[in-house]
Amino acid sequence: MRGDGDGWLIGDDGSRHWGKHGAAGLLLRAPSDTGEPLVLLQHRALWSHQGGTWALPGGARDSHESTEHAAVREAHEEAGIAAEQLCVRSERVTASVASGWSYTTVVADTDHPLTTVPNGESTELRWVPESTVADLPLHPGFASSWSALRTVPLRVLLDTANVLGSRPNGWWKDRAGSTGALLTSLAETLPRTVELPSGQYGWLTRIDAVLEGQARGAVVNDPRTRTILADGSGDDTLADQAQLDGDLTALVTADRGLRDRLPESVQVLTPSTVLGWL
């Protein structure tokens, strides 16, 4: 059934954009067998606008819809993916014009590449490794926004004591047990897309948690969480770890003194942000 958003919005200069109330698309990621992020792309039917190119499932937003609802609905209509099969991580306006029209990309994850069912708007739906997306003939709008939407490998350092201390849940009564429970719960949220303070997106497959004092006795049996035992100060160990070269690094802490010791390249996530993943 056609919604009230279907149709062209024509600007004063004669430009045309699909969606009377704007448009939205779903950027859905899933891990491959090796942990590399895959992106679900739609090969647009030849009869459609910019047919033959690759883009995200998406389309016009109806007047009563949020951009998230519109993107998820379009993914269901065009790829057979249900809302309960994915977790929305963020959204970003990736195109806008003087007429008031805009396109919003809704970023979401799922824990494995889902089976898809194309409708008549697609010649193919494919899970594409992020590293090869740019090799395809992309829809011009998607091509212009892809560099800002793609992820980079992300390393997250966890100031575990600081994160535990941010919740008044009696963690101090059993530091090792509370630490193990926290790290096990966080591991279960991975892999995932993470939106960073810089606006970049990171692909996170493992958290490195620094443990000090009694928390060193925590038991964690999940490869998605690596524990680093501090011989002395946890802050000293975190500062040293932040100096290591490699993937883009983010550190989770609310400790201002520790933050002042970090290289400029290290981004900081608040404990509340990461606890919000649970």
Tab-separated table of C-alpha atoms in Angstrom:
chain	number	residue	atom	x	y	z
A	1	MET	CA	0.000	0.000	0.000
A	2	ARG	CA	1.326	3.428	-0.937
A	3	GLY	CA	2.047	5.826	1.903
A	4	ASP	CA	1.519	9.573	1.904
A	5	GLY	CA	5.279	10.091	1.504
A	6	ASP	CA	5.481	8.471	-1.927
A	7	GLY	CA	6.136	11.031	-4.614
A	8	TRP	CA	8.698	13.599	-5.721
A	9	LEU	CA	9.483	16.732	-3.780
A	10	ILE	CA	10.288	19.409	-6.359
A	11	GLY	CA	12.456	22.329	-5.312
A	12	ASP	CA	12.232	25.904	-6.547
A	13	ASP	CA	15.141	25.179	-8.877
A	14	GLY	CA	13.305	22.225	-10.408
A	15	SER	CA	15.353	19.586	-8.588
A	16	ARG	CA	13.470	16.397	-7.714
A	17	HIS	CA	13.984	14.142	-4.708
A	18	TRP	CA	11.965	11.058	-3.861
A	19	GLY	CA	9.898	11.316	-0.704
A	20	LYS	CA	7.490	14.151	0.029
A	21	HIS	CA	8.532	14.067	3.690
A	22	GLY	CA	12.104	13.011	3.108
A	23	ALA	CA	13.550	9.541	2.877
A	24	ALA	CA	15.452	7.051	5.002
A	25	GLY	CA	17.554	3.948	4.507
A	26	LEU	CA	18.916	1.178	6.700
A	27	LEU	CA	22.643	0.497	6.956
A	28	LEU	CA	22.622	-2.972	8.488
A	29	ARG	CA	25.855	-4.680	9.595
A	30	ALA	CA	26.554	-8.263	10.600
A	31	PRO	CA	29.792	-10.117	11.400
A	32	SER	CA	31.248	-12.578	8.918
A	33	ASP	CA	32.633	-15.938	10.042
A	34	THR	CA	35.975	-14.197	10.601
A	35	GLY	CA	34.446	-11.218	12.424
A	36	GLU	CA	34.757	-8.748	9.535
A	37	PRO	CA	31.754	-6.434	9.204
A	38	LEU	CA	29.381	-7.158	6.334
A	39	VAL	CA	26.867	-4.620	5.010
A	40	LEU	CA	23.524	-5.483	3.433
A	41	LEU	CA	23.268	-3.835	0.014
A	42	GLN	CA	20.512	-3.740	-2.579
A	43	HIS	CA	21.193	-3.969	-6.310
A	44	ARG	CA	18.509	-1.623	-7.573
A	45	ALA	CA	16.164	-2.814	-10.308
A	46	LEU	CA	16.897	-1.306	-13.713
A	47	TRP	CA	13.488	0.382	-13.909
A	48	SER	CA	14.054	2.288	-10.648
A	49	HIS	CA	15.717	5.675	-10.193
A	50	GLN	CA	19.498	5.158	-10.607
A	51	GLY	CA	18.717	1.552	-11.517
A	52	GLY	CA	21.620	-0.866	-11.725
A	53	THR	CA	23.512	0.748	-8.853
A	54	TRP	CA	24.051	-0.566	-5.336
A	55	ALA	CA	22.605	1.189	-2.307
A	56	LEU	CA	20.867	0.639	1.016
A	57	PRO	CA	17.313	-0.630	1.376
A	58	GLY	CA	15.261	2.505	1.864
A	59	GLY	CA	12.640	4.846	0.542
A	60	ALA	CA	10.167	7.617	1.266
A	61	ARG	CA	9.171	8.466	4.830
A	62	ASP	CA	5.479	8.882	5.576
A	63	SER	CA	4.296	11.923	7.517
A	64	HIS	CA	3.497	9.948	10.680
A	65	GLU	CA	6.782	8.045	10.773
A	66	SER	CA	10.087	8.626	12.504
A	67	THR	CA	13.128	8.167	10.307
A	68	GLU	CA	13.998	4.991	12.224
A	69	HIS	CA	10.560	3.522	11.654
A	70	ALA	CA	10.674	4.400	7.960
A	71	ALA	CA	14.101	2.810	7.440
A	72	VAL	CA	13.164	-0.378	9.260
A	73	ARG	CA	9.842	-0.604	7.414
A	74	GLU	CA	11.578	-0.198	4.059
A	75	ALA	CA	14.075	-2.940	4.973
A	76	HIS	CA	11.156	-5.227	5.761
A	77	GLU	CA	9.397	-4.420	2.490
A	78	GLU	CA	12.494	-4.644	0.287
A	79	ALA	CA	14.532	-7.333	2.047
A	80	GLY	CA	12.117	-9.280	4.252
A	81	ILE	CA	13.954	-8.280	7.457
A	82	ALA	CA	11.842	-7.803	10.584
A	83	ALA	CA	12.412	-5.112	13.210
A	84	GLU	CA	13.007	-7.675	15.965
A	85	GLN	CA	15.966	-9.103	14.035
A	86	LEU	CA	18.108	-5.995	14.390
A	87	CYS	CA	19.335	-3.412	16.900
A	88	VAL	CA	19.431	0.239	15.879
A	89	ARG	CA	22.664	1.973	16.943
A	90	SER	CA	22.358	5.521	15.602
A	91	GLU	CA	21.097	7.638	12.742
A	92	ARG	CA	22.569	10.437	10.689
A	93	VAL	CA	21.267	12.869	8.096
A	94	THR	CA	23.474	12.104	5.107
A	95	ALA	CA	21.870	14.418	2.526
A	96	SER	CA	19.776	17.571	2.632
A	97	VAL	CA	18.750	20.224	0.116
A	98	ALA	CA	17.247	23.714	0.148
A	99	SER	CA	13.730	22.413	-0.525
A	100	GLY	CA	13.690	20.866	2.942
A	101	TRP	CA	14.130	17.303	1.690
A	102	SER	CA	16.608	15.141	3.574
A	103	TYR	CA	17.832	11.553	3.628
A	104	THR	CA	18.574	9.878	6.961
A	105	THR	CA	20.738	6.792	7.255
A	106	VAL	CA	19.748	4.593	10.183
A	107	VAL	CA	22.630	2.422	11.388
A	108	ALA	CA	21.830	-0.990	12.855
A	109	ASP	CA	23.458	-4.328	13.669
A	110	THR	CA	22.416	-7.942	13.670
A	111	ASP	CA	24.373	-10.848	15.092
A	112	HIS	CA	24.619	-12.850	11.841
A	113	PRO	CA	23.935	-12.319	8.119
A	114	LEU	CA	20.169	-12.702	7.821
A	115	THR	CA	18.337	-14.487	5.051
A	116	THR	CA	16.775	-11.893	2.752
A	117	VAL	CA	13.760	-11.880	0.446
A	118	PRO	CA	13.955	-9.257	-2.343
A	119	ASN	CA	10.887	-7.558	-3.729
A	120	GLY	CA	10.487	-6.104	-7.212
A	121	GLU	CA	12.704	-3.111	-6.428
A	122	SER	CA	15.828	-5.284	-6.281
A	123	THR	CA	17.644	-7.529	-8.697
A	124	GLU	CA	19.771	-8.833	-5.826
A	125	LEU	CA	20.396	-8.393	-2.119
A	126	ARG	CA	23.915	-9.163	-0.930
A	127	TRP	CA	25.942	-9.112	2.280
A	128	VAL	CA	29.082	-7.292	1.167
A	129	PRO	CA	32.346	-7.019	3.144
A	130	GLU	CA	32.817	-3.394	4.175
A	131	SER	CA	36.279	-3.435	2.655
A	132	THR	CA	34.855	-4.026	-0.838
A	133	VAL	CA	31.728	-1.833	-0.786
A	134	ALA	CA	33.480	1.013	-2.618
A	135	ASP	CA	34.435	-1.371	-5.450
A	136	LEU	CA	30.785	-1.677	-6.521
A	137	PRO	CA	28.951	0.801	-8.789
A	138	LEU	CA	27.212	2.686	-5.985
A	139	HIS	CA	24.174	4.930	-6.121
A	140	PRO	CA	25.607	8.487	-6.209
A	141	GLY	CA	23.897	9.499	-2.973
A	142	PHE	CA	25.192	6.463	-1.133
A	143	ALA	CA	28.653	6.844	-2.643
A	144	SER	CA	28.922	10.422	-1.376
A	145	SER	CA	28.070	9.410	2.201
A	146	TRP	CA	29.858	6.063	2.426
A	147	SER	CA	33.186	7.406	3.702
A	148	ALA	CA	31.399	8.909	6.721
A	149	LEU	CA	29.356	5.770	7.390
A	150	ARG	CA	31.920	3.006	7.104
A	151	THR	CA	33.580	1.662	10.224
A	152	VAL	CA	37.211	1.358	11.227
A	153	PRO	CA	38.530	-1.407	13.502
A	154	LEU	CA	38.084	-0.168	17.067
A	155	ARG	CA	39.930	-1.060	20.244
A	156	VAL	CA	38.152	-0.203	23.488
A	157	LEU	CA	40.022	0.023	26.798
A	158	LEU	CA	37.815	-0.266	29.861
A	159	ASP	CA	38.619	1.538	33.096
A	160	THR	CA	36.788	-1.255	34.853
A	161	ALA	CA	36.946	0.132	38.386
A	162	ASN	CA	35.619	3.499	37.223
A	163	VAL	CA	32.770	1.910	35.289
A	164	LEU	CA	31.814	-0.325	38.223
A	165	GLY	CA	31.952	2.635	40.580
A	166	SER	CA	29.477	4.565	38.458
A	167	ARG	CA	26.667	2.227	39.520
A	168	PRO	CA	25.495	2.110	43.176
A	169	ASN	CA	24.621	-1.585	43.048
A	170	GLY	CA	26.743	-2.945	45.874
A	171	TRP	CA	29.640	-3.917	43.621
A	172	TRP	CA	32.181	-3.253	46.402
A	173	LYS	CA	30.863	-6.207	48.415
A	174	ASP	CA	32.233	-8.622	45.814
A	175	ARG	CA	34.603	-6.799	43.485
A	176	ALA	CA	35.743	-9.887	41.600
A	177	GLY	CA	32.224	-11.246	41.132
A	178	SER	CA	30.801	-7.890	40.067
A	179	THR	CA	33.670	-7.398	37.629
A	180	GLY	CA	33.145	-10.815	36.074
A	181	ALA	CA	29.403	-10.211	35.697
A	182	LEU	CA	29.970	-6.805	34.083
A	183	LEU	CA	32.530	-8.083	31.584
A	184	THR	CA	30.427	-11.117	30.697
A	185	SER	CA	27.421	-8.879	30.030
A	186	LEU	CA	29.456	-6.472	27.898
A	187	ALA	CA	30.934	-9.331	25.874
A	188	GLU	CA	27.433	-10.439	24.952
A	189	THR	CA	26.816	-7.076	23.237
A	190	LEU	CA	29.653	-7.683	20.740
A	191	PRO	CA	30.406	-7.353	17.899
A	192	ARG	CA	28.740	-4.012	17.324
A	193	THR	CA	28.922	-0.670	15.582
A	194	VAL	CA	30.020	2.143	17.907
A	195	GLU	CA	29.462	5.825	17.151
A	196	LEU	CA	32.410	7.784	18.516
A	197	PRO	CA	32.544	11.382	19.791
A	198	SER	CA	34.446	12.366	16.637
A	199	GLY	CA	31.512	11.238	14.501
A	200	GLN	CA	33.420	8.221	13.209
A	201	TYR	CA	31.985	4.733	13.386
A	202	GLY	CA	34.024	1.897	14.834
A	203	TRP	CA	33.564	-1.859	14.535
A	204	LEU	CA	34.128	-3.392	17.945
A	205	THR	CA	34.732	-7.120	18.372
A	206	ARG	CA	36.549	-7.185	21.740
A	207	ILE	CA	36.921	-5.102	24.890
A	208	ASP	CA	40.240	-4.892	26.771
A	209	ALA	CA	39.450	-4.505	30.478
A	210	VAL	CA	42.116	-3.395	32.950
A	211	LEU	CA	41.689	-4.969	36.399
A	212	GLU	CA	43.342	-3.888	39.622
A	213	GLY	CA	43.211	-4.936	43.266
A	214	GLN	CA	40.573	-7.484	44.257
A	215	ALA	CA	38.983	-7.289	40.799
A	216	ARG	CA	41.992	-9.190	39.434
A	217	GLY	CA	40.295	-12.350	40.628
A	218	ALA	CA	37.395	-11.964	38.203
A	219	VAL	CA	36.585	-14.970	36.039
A	220	VAL	CA	35.625	-14.215	32.428
A	221	ASN	CA	35.391	-17.027	29.895
A	222	ASP	CA	34.483	-15.125	26.752
A	223	PRO	CA	37.057	-14.311	24.044
A	224	ARG	CA	35.237	-11.043	23.361
A	225	THR	CA	36.657	-9.676	26.609
A	226	ARG	CA	40.392	-9.665	27.336
A	227	THR	CA	41.502	-8.908	30.870
A	228	ILE	CA	44.736	-7.001	31.529
A	229	LEU	CA	45.936	-7.334	35.135
A	230	ALA	CA	47.514	-4.211	36.590
A	231	ASP	CA	50.481	-4.881	38.874
A	232	GLY	CA	49.952	-1.515	40.555
A	233	SER	CA	47.801	1.427	39.526
A	234	GLY	CA	45.078	0.670	37.026
A	235	ASP	CA	45.382	4.214	35.687
A	236	ASP	CA	49.076	3.688	34.943
A	237	THR	CA	48.311	0.491	33.045
A	238	LEU	CA	45.505	2.168	31.094
A	239	ALA	CA	47.731	5.109	30.173
A	240	ASP	CA	50.452	2.719	28.977
A	241	GLN	CA	47.969	0.651	26.955
A	242	ALA	CA	46.586	3.800	25.327
A	243	GLN	CA	50.032	4.555	23.936
A	244	LEU	CA	50.183	1.345	21.896
A	245	ASP	CA	49.952	1.672	18.141
A	246	GLY	CA	47.279	-0.197	16.222
A	247	ASP	CA	43.554	0.175	15.690
A	248	LEU	CA	41.699	3.343	16.583
A	249	THR	CA	41.442	3.387	20.384
A	250	ALA	CA	38.695	4.577	22.702
A	251	LEU	CA	38.905	4.529	26.485
A	252	VAL	CA	35.888	4.220	28.765
A	253	THR	CA	36.278	6.357	31.868
A	254	ALA	CA	34.930	9.375	33.736
A	255	ASP	CA	38.291	10.017	35.431
A	256	ARG	CA	39.488	13.461	34.321
A	257	GLY	CA	43.007	12.870	35.587
A	258	LEU	CA	43.325	9.752	33.442
A	259	ARG	CA	41.820	11.510	30.444
A	260	ASP	CA	44.510	14.189	30.674
A	261	ARG	CA	47.175	11.497	30.304
A	262	LEU	CA	45.842	10.113	27.024
A	263	PRO	CA	47.243	10.745	23.523
A	264	GLU	CA	45.108	13.129	21.471
A	265	SER	CA	44.225	10.279	19.109
A	266	VAL	CA	42.420	8.342	21.865
A	267	GLN	CA	38.718	9.081	22.129
A	268	VAL	CA	36.818	8.882	25.403
A	269	LEU	CA	33.505	7.168	26.019
A	270	THR	CA	31.592	7.731	29.236
A	271	PRO	CA	30.657	4.813	31.491
A	272	SER	CA	26.957	5.621	30.952
A	273	THR	CA	27.406	5.261	27.196
A	274	VAL	CA	28.857	1.774	27.488
A	275	LEU	CA	26.488	0.672	30.243
A	276	GLY	CA	23.714	1.719	27.887
A	277	TRP	CA	24.730	-1.184	25.650
A	278	LEU	CA	23.484	-3.649	28.257
